[in-house]
XYZ file of C-alpha atoms in Angstrom:
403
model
C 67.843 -78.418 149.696
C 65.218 -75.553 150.042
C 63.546 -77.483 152.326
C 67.012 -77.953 154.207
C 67.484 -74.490 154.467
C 64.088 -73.406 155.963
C 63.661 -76.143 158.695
C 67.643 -75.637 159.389
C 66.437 -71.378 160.328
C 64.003 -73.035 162.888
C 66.218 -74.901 164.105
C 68.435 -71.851 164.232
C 66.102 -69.962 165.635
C 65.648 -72.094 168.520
C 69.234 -72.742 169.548
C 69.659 -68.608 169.604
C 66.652 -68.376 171.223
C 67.138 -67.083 175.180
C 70.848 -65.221 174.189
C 69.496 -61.919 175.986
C 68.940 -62.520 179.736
C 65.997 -60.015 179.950
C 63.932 -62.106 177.478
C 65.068 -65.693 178.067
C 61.290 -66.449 178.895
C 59.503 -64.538 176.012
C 58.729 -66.754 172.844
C 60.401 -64.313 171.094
C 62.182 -61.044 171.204
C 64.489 -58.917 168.600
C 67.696 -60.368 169.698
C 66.830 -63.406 168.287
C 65.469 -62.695 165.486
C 68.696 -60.754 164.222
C 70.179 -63.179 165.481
C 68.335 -65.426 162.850
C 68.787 -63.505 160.300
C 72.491 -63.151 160.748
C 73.118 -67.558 160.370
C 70.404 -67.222 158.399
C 71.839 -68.371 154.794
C 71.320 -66.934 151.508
C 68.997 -68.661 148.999
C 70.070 -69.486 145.393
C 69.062 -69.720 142.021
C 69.757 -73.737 142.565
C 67.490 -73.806 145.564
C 64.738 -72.108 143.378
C 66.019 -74.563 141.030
C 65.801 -77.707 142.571
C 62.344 -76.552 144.602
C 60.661 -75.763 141.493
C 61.957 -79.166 139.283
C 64.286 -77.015 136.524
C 67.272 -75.695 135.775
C 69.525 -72.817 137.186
C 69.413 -71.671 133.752
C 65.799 -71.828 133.167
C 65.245 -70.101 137.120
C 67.570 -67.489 135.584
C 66.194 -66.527 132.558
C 62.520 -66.260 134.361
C 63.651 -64.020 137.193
C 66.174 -61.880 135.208
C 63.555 -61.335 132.323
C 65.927 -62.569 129.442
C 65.512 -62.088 126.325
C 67.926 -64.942 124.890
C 67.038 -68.478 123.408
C 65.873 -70.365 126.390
C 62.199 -70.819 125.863
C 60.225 -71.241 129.051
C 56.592 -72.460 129.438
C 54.078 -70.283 130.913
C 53.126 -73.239 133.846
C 57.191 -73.188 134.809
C 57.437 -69.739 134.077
C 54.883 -69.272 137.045
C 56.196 -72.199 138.874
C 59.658 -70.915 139.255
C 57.897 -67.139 140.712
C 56.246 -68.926 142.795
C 59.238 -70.837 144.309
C 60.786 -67.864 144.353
C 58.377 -65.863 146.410
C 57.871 -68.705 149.085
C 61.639 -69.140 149.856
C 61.967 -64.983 149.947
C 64.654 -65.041 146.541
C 66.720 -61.959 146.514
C 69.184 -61.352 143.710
C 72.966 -60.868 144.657
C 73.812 -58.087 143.453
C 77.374 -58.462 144.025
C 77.833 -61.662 142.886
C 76.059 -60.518 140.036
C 78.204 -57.489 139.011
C 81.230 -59.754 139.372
C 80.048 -62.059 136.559
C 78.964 -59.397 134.436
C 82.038 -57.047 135.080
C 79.775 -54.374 135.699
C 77.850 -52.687 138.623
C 74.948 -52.457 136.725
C 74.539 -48.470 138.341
C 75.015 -45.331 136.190
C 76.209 -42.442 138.629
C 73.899 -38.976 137.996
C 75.648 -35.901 139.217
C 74.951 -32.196 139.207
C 76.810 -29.192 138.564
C 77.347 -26.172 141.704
C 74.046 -24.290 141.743
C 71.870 -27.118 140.423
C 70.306 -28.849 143.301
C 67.049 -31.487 143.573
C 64.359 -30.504 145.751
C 60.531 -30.639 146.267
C 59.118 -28.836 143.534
C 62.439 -29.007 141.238
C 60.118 -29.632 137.759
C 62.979 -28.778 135.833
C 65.081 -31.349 137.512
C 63.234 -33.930 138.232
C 61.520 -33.996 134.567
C 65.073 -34.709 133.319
C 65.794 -37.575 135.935
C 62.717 -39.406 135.089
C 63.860 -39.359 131.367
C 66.436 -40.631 132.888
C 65.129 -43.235 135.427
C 63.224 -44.649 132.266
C 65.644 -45.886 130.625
C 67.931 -47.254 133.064
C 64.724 -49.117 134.606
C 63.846 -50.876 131.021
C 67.649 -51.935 130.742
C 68.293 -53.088 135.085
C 70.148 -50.434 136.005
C 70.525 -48.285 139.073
C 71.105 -44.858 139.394
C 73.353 -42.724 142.050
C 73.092 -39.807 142.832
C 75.264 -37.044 144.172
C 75.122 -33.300 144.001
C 76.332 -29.885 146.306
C 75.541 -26.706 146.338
C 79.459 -25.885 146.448
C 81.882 -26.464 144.479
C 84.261 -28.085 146.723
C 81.119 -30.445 147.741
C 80.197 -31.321 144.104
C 84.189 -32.360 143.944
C 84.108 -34.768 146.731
C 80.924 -35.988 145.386
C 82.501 -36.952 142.561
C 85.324 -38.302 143.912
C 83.016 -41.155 145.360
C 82.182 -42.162 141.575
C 85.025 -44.588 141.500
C 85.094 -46.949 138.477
C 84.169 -49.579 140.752
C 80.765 -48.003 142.075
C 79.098 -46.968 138.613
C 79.657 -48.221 134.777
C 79.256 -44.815 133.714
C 78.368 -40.983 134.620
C 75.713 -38.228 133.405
C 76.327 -34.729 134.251
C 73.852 -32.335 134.348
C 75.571 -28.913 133.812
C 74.204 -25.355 133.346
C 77.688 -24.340 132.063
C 81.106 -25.275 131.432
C 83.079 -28.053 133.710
C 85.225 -26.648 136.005
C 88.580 -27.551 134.254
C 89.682 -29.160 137.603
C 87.214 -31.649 137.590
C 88.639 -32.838 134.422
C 90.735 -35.665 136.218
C 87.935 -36.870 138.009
C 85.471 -37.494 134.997
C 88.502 -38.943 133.477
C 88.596 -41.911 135.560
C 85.417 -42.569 134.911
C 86.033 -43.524 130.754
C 81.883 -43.622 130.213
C 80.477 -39.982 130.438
C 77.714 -38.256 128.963
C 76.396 -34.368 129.631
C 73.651 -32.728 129.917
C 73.072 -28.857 129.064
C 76.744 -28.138 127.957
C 79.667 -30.038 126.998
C 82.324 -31.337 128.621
C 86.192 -30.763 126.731
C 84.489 -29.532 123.660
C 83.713 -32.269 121.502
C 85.479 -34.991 123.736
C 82.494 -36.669 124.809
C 78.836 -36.376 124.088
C 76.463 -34.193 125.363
C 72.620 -34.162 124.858
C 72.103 -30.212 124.348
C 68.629 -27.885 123.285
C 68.682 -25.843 120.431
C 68.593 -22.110 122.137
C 68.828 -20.640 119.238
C 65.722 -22.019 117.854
C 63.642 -21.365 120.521
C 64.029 -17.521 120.731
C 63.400 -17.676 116.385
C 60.143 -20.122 117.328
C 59.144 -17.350 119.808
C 59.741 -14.163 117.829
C 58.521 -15.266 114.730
C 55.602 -16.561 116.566
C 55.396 -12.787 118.064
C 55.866 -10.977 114.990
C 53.164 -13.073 112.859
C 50.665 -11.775 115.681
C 51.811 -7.945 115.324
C 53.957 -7.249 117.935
C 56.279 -4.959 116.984
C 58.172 -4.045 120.819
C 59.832 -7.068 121.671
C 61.184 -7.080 125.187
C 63.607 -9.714 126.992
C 63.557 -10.851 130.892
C 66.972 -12.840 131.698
C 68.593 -14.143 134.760
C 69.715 -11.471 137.405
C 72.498 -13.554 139.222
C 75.997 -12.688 139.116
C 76.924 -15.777 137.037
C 74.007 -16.692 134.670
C 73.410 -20.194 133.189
C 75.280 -20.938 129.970
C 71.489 -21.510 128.499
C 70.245 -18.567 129.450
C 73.216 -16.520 128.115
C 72.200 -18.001 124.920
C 69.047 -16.973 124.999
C 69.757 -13.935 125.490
C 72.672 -13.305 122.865
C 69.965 -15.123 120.225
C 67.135 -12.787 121.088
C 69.007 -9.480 120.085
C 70.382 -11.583 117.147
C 66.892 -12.935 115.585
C 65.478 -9.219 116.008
C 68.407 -7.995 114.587
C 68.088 -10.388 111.850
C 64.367 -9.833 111.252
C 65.408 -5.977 110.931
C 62.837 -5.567 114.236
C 63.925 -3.242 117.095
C 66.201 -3.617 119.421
C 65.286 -1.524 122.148
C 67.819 -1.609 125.916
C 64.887 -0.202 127.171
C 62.764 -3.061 126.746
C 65.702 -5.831 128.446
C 65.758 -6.827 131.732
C 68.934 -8.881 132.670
C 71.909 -8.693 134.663
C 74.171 -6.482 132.122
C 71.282 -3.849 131.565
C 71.286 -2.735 135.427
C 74.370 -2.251 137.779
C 72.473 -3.084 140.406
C 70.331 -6.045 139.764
C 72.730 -8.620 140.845
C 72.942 -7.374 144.520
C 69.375 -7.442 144.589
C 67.566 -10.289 146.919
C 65.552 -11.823 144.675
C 68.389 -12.038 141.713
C 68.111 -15.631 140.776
C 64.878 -16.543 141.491
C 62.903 -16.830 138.161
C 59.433 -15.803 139.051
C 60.679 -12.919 141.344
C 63.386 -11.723 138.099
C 60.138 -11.679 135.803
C 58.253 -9.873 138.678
C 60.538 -7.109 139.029
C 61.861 -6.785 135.713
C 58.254 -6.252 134.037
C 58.114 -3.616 136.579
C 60.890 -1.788 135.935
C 60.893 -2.269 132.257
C 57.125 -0.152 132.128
C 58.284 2.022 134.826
C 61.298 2.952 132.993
C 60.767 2.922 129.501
C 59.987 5.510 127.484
C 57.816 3.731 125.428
C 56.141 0.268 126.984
C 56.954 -3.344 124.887
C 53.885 -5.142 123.373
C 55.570 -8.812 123.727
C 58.205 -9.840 126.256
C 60.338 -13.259 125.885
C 61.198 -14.855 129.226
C 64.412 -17.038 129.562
C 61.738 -19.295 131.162
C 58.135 -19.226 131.836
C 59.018 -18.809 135.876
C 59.899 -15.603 134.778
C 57.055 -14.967 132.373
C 54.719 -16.387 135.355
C 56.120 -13.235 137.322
C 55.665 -10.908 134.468
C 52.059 -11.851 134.293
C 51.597 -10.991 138.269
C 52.806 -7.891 137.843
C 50.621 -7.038 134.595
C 47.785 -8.024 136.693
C 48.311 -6.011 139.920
C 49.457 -3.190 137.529
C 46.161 -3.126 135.712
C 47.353 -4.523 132.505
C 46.032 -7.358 130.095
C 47.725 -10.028 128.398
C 47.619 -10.202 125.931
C 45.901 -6.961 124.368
C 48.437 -4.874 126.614
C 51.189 -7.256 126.384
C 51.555 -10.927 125.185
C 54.200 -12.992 127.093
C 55.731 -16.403 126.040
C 58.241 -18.592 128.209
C 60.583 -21.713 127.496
C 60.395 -24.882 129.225
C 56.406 -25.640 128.912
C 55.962 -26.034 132.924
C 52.737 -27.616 133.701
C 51.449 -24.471 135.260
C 51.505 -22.595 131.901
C 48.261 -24.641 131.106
C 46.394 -23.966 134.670
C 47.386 -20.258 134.434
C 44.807 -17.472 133.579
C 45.349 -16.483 130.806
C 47.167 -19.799 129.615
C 50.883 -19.569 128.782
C 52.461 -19.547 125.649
C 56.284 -21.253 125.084
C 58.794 -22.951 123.645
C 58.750 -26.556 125.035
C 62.261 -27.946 126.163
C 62.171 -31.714 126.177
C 63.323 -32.479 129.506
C 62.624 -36.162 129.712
C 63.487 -36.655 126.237
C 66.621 -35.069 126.801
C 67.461 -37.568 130.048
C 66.116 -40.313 127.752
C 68.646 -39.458 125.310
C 71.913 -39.631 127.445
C 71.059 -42.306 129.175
C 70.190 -44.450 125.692
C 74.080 -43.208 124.601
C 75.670 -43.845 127.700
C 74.478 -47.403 127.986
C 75.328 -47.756 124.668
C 78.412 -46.301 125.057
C 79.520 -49.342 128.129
C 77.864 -52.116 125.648
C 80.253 -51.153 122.937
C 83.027 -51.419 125.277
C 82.140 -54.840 127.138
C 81.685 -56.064 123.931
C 85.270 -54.653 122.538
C 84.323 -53.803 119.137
C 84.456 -50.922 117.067
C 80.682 -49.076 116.068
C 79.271 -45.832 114.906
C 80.826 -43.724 117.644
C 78.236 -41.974 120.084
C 78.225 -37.952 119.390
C 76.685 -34.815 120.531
C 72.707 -34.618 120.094
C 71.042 -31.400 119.755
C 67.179 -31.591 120.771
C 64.694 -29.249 118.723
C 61.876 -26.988 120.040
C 58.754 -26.471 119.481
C 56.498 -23.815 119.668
C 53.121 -24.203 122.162
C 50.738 -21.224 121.383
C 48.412 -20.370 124.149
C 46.454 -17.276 125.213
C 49.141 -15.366 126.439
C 49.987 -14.566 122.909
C 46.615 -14.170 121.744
C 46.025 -18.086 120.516
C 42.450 -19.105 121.608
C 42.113 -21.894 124.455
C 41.246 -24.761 122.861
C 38.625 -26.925 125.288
C-alpha cells in the first residue's frame, strides 16, 4: 500500500501539473507542488507496517519509544526506522491526543512583570528544568505571558482544557484573585515562586529564609560585624524579595548583630527611590544603593547581602570606581548563583537558588498530578515542595579561588 501511495503522488503530481497558466511549460513550479501536497495523503503506522513486514503494534512501540511488553528485535527495530524515514512518517498528533484523551502539552504561563527575553538567566534556567522533563515524558510546552495584566488574562484565557493537560505558573507574588476562575478550569495546576489559594494546589517554592541565615552566618564566621542589605527599588517588590528582606533584619536580630537603617538600601528606607529611573533594574539598584549607603552613613558596612547577585554585581562596580576593595573594604554575597559570579573579579559569593531543579520539580508533580487522574485512582496526594539553599563561598567574601 506504501508503494500505492507514493507512485499514486506522481501520478498526482502530473495531473496538477500546468494548473497556473504562467508556468504550464516549466517542469515544475510552486503551484504544483502545493498542489501535491494538498491530495497528497497521509501515511500510517499500517503503511510503515505493511512496508516494513510487522505489525501496527510492533511499528508503534518502535516509533513511540514504549516501554511496555512488546519485545522488538534490534534488525526490525531498525527496519521499521528505516521504513519510516523513506515514506516521510509523521505522527498525528491529533489523532493521537484523541486516543489518549490528552493533548499531550502542559501550558507555561507567567505572572505581570515577568517576561522571557534574550539574556533572561533567571527565566530561562527555570524553563529548561522545565523543558527536561516534559521532553523525557513526550510532552509539549505552551507558552504565554504579558507584561500587563489585562494581557496575562487573555493569555490565559487561551489555556482551554482542550489545548493543554495541565498549567505551571511562574509567579513572583500572589495570583490576582480574579484570575482564580480561569486557573480553575484548568483542574491540573502547579506554581512556581508563590502559591496559588493558599494550600489549594501545589507550588514548588525556595526557602528565603534560609538563604539570608546561609549568608549571614557565612558573614559573621568571617568577622563582619556591619551587615548591610540592597533590596528591590520598584513600587511593588517581588514577594521573594520581600522575604528576603523581612528575614535579613530577623536573622541579625536573632544573632543579637546590628541592625543598622543606615546600612539598608530598599524601597521603604528612601521616599524617593521608587520614582527613580533605574528602580527595578537589579544591577543599577545595587549600583546606586552601595553609593548612597557609604555616602550616607555615618559609619560604612563591612558586608552587604544583595536580594540577588545583579545587585551585588552593581555593588561591586561601584566599590571599584569608588576606590574600594572587596573584600578587605567590604565583602558582598548575592542569591541566585548567576554564571557571571564565577567570571567576575573578584569571584562572587551566594546563595544558589535551584532554578532548574525547581522547574524540574513542578513539572515531575504536575504530570503526576494528570496520571493520577487518567488513571482514576486515589494516591499520595501531590503537595507544596520547598527547595533548600546552599551556600557557594567565593572571593567576594574572602574564600580563596580555588583553580
Amino acid at each position: 500500500m506504501a508503494t500505492d501511495v507514493f507512485e499514486y503522488n506522481l501520478v498526482s503530481f502530473h495531473l496538477v501539473k500546468g494548473i497556473c497558466a504562467k508556468c504550464a511549460n516549466m517542469d515544475f513550479c510552486a503551484c504544483s507542488f502545493v498542489a501535491m501536497l494538498w491530495i497528497m495523503p497521509r501515511v500510517t503506522l499500517k503503511d510503515v507496517a505493511q512496508q516494513a513486514g510487522c505489525s501496527p503494534g510492533v511499528v508503534s512501540a518502535v516509533l513511540n519509544k514504549s516501554k511496555g511488553n512488546i519485545g522488538v528485535a534490534q534488525a526490525t527495530r531498525e527496519r521499521v526506522l528505516e521504513v519510516a524515514k523513506v515514506l516521510k512518517y509523521r505522527p498525528n498528533h491529533a489523532a493521537r491526543a484523541l486516543a489518549r484523551r490528552r493533548t499531550m502539552t502542559l501550558g507555561l504561563a507567567f505572572a505581570p512583570g515577568i517576561t522571557v527575553k534574550a539574556g533572561a538567566l533567571f527565566q530561562m534556567r527555570m524553563i529548561q528544568g522545565i523543558e527536561s522533563v516534559c521532553h523525557e515524558h513526550g510532552y509539549d510546552i505552551l507558552l504565554v505571558q504579558g507584561n500587563q495584566s489585562d494581557s496575562v488574562e487573555s493569555a490565559l484565557l487561551r489555556l482551554a482544557p482542550d489545548r493543554v493537560d495541565g498549567l505551571i505558573m511562574i509567579l513572583r507574588n500572589q495570583l490576582n484573585e480574579h484570575y482564580m476562575d480561569i486557573v480553575e478550569d484548568l483542574k491540573h495546576v502547579v506554581s512556581i515562586g508563590h502559591t496559588i489559594d493558599g494550600d489549594t494546589y501545589p507550588a514548588v517554592l525556595y526557602d528565603n529564609d534560609g538563604a539570608m541565615m546561609l549568608a549571614i552566618d557565612h558573614l559573621i564566621a568571617q568577622q563582619a560585624s556591619r551587615i548591610g542589605f540592597l533590596g528591590e527599588c520598584r513600587s511593588q517588590p517581588h514577594g521573594d524579595n520581600l522575604a528576603r528582606r523581612n528575614a535579613f533584619r530577623q536573622i541579625l536580630t536573632d544573632r543579637q548583630m546590628t541592625v543598622n537603617d543606615q546600612w539598608i538600601h530598599c524601597r521603604d528606607m528612601r521616599a524617593d527611590v521608587c520614582s527613580q529611573p533605574w528602580a527595578g533594574d537589579a544591577f543599577r539598584e545595587g549600583y546606586f544603593g552601595t553609593r548612597y549607603i557609604f555616602e550616607h552613613a555615618d559609619t560604612k558596612p563591612d558586608a552587604l547581602v544583595g536580594y540577588n547577585d545583579l545587585a551585588i554585581a552593581g555593588a561591586l562596580r561601584y566599590l571599584t570606581e569608588a576606590g574600594f576593595k572587596c573584600p578587605q573594604d567590604c565583602m558582598l554575597i548575592g542569591v541566585d548563583d548567576s554564571e557571571f559570579c564565577t567570571t567576575s573579579t573578584p569571584t562572587l559569593s551566594t546563595i544558589s537558588q535551584p532554578l532548574e531543579a525547581m522547574g524540574q520539580q513542578a513539572a515531575t508533580m504536575l504530570l503526576q498530578m494528570i496520571e493520577q487522574d487518567a488513571q482514576n485512582f486515589e494516591a499520595r496526594p501531590v503537595t507544596t515542595q520547598v527547595l533548600e539553599p546552599k551556600l557557594i563561598a567565593r572571593e567576594s567574601t574572602g574564600v580563596e579561588r580555588v583553580m
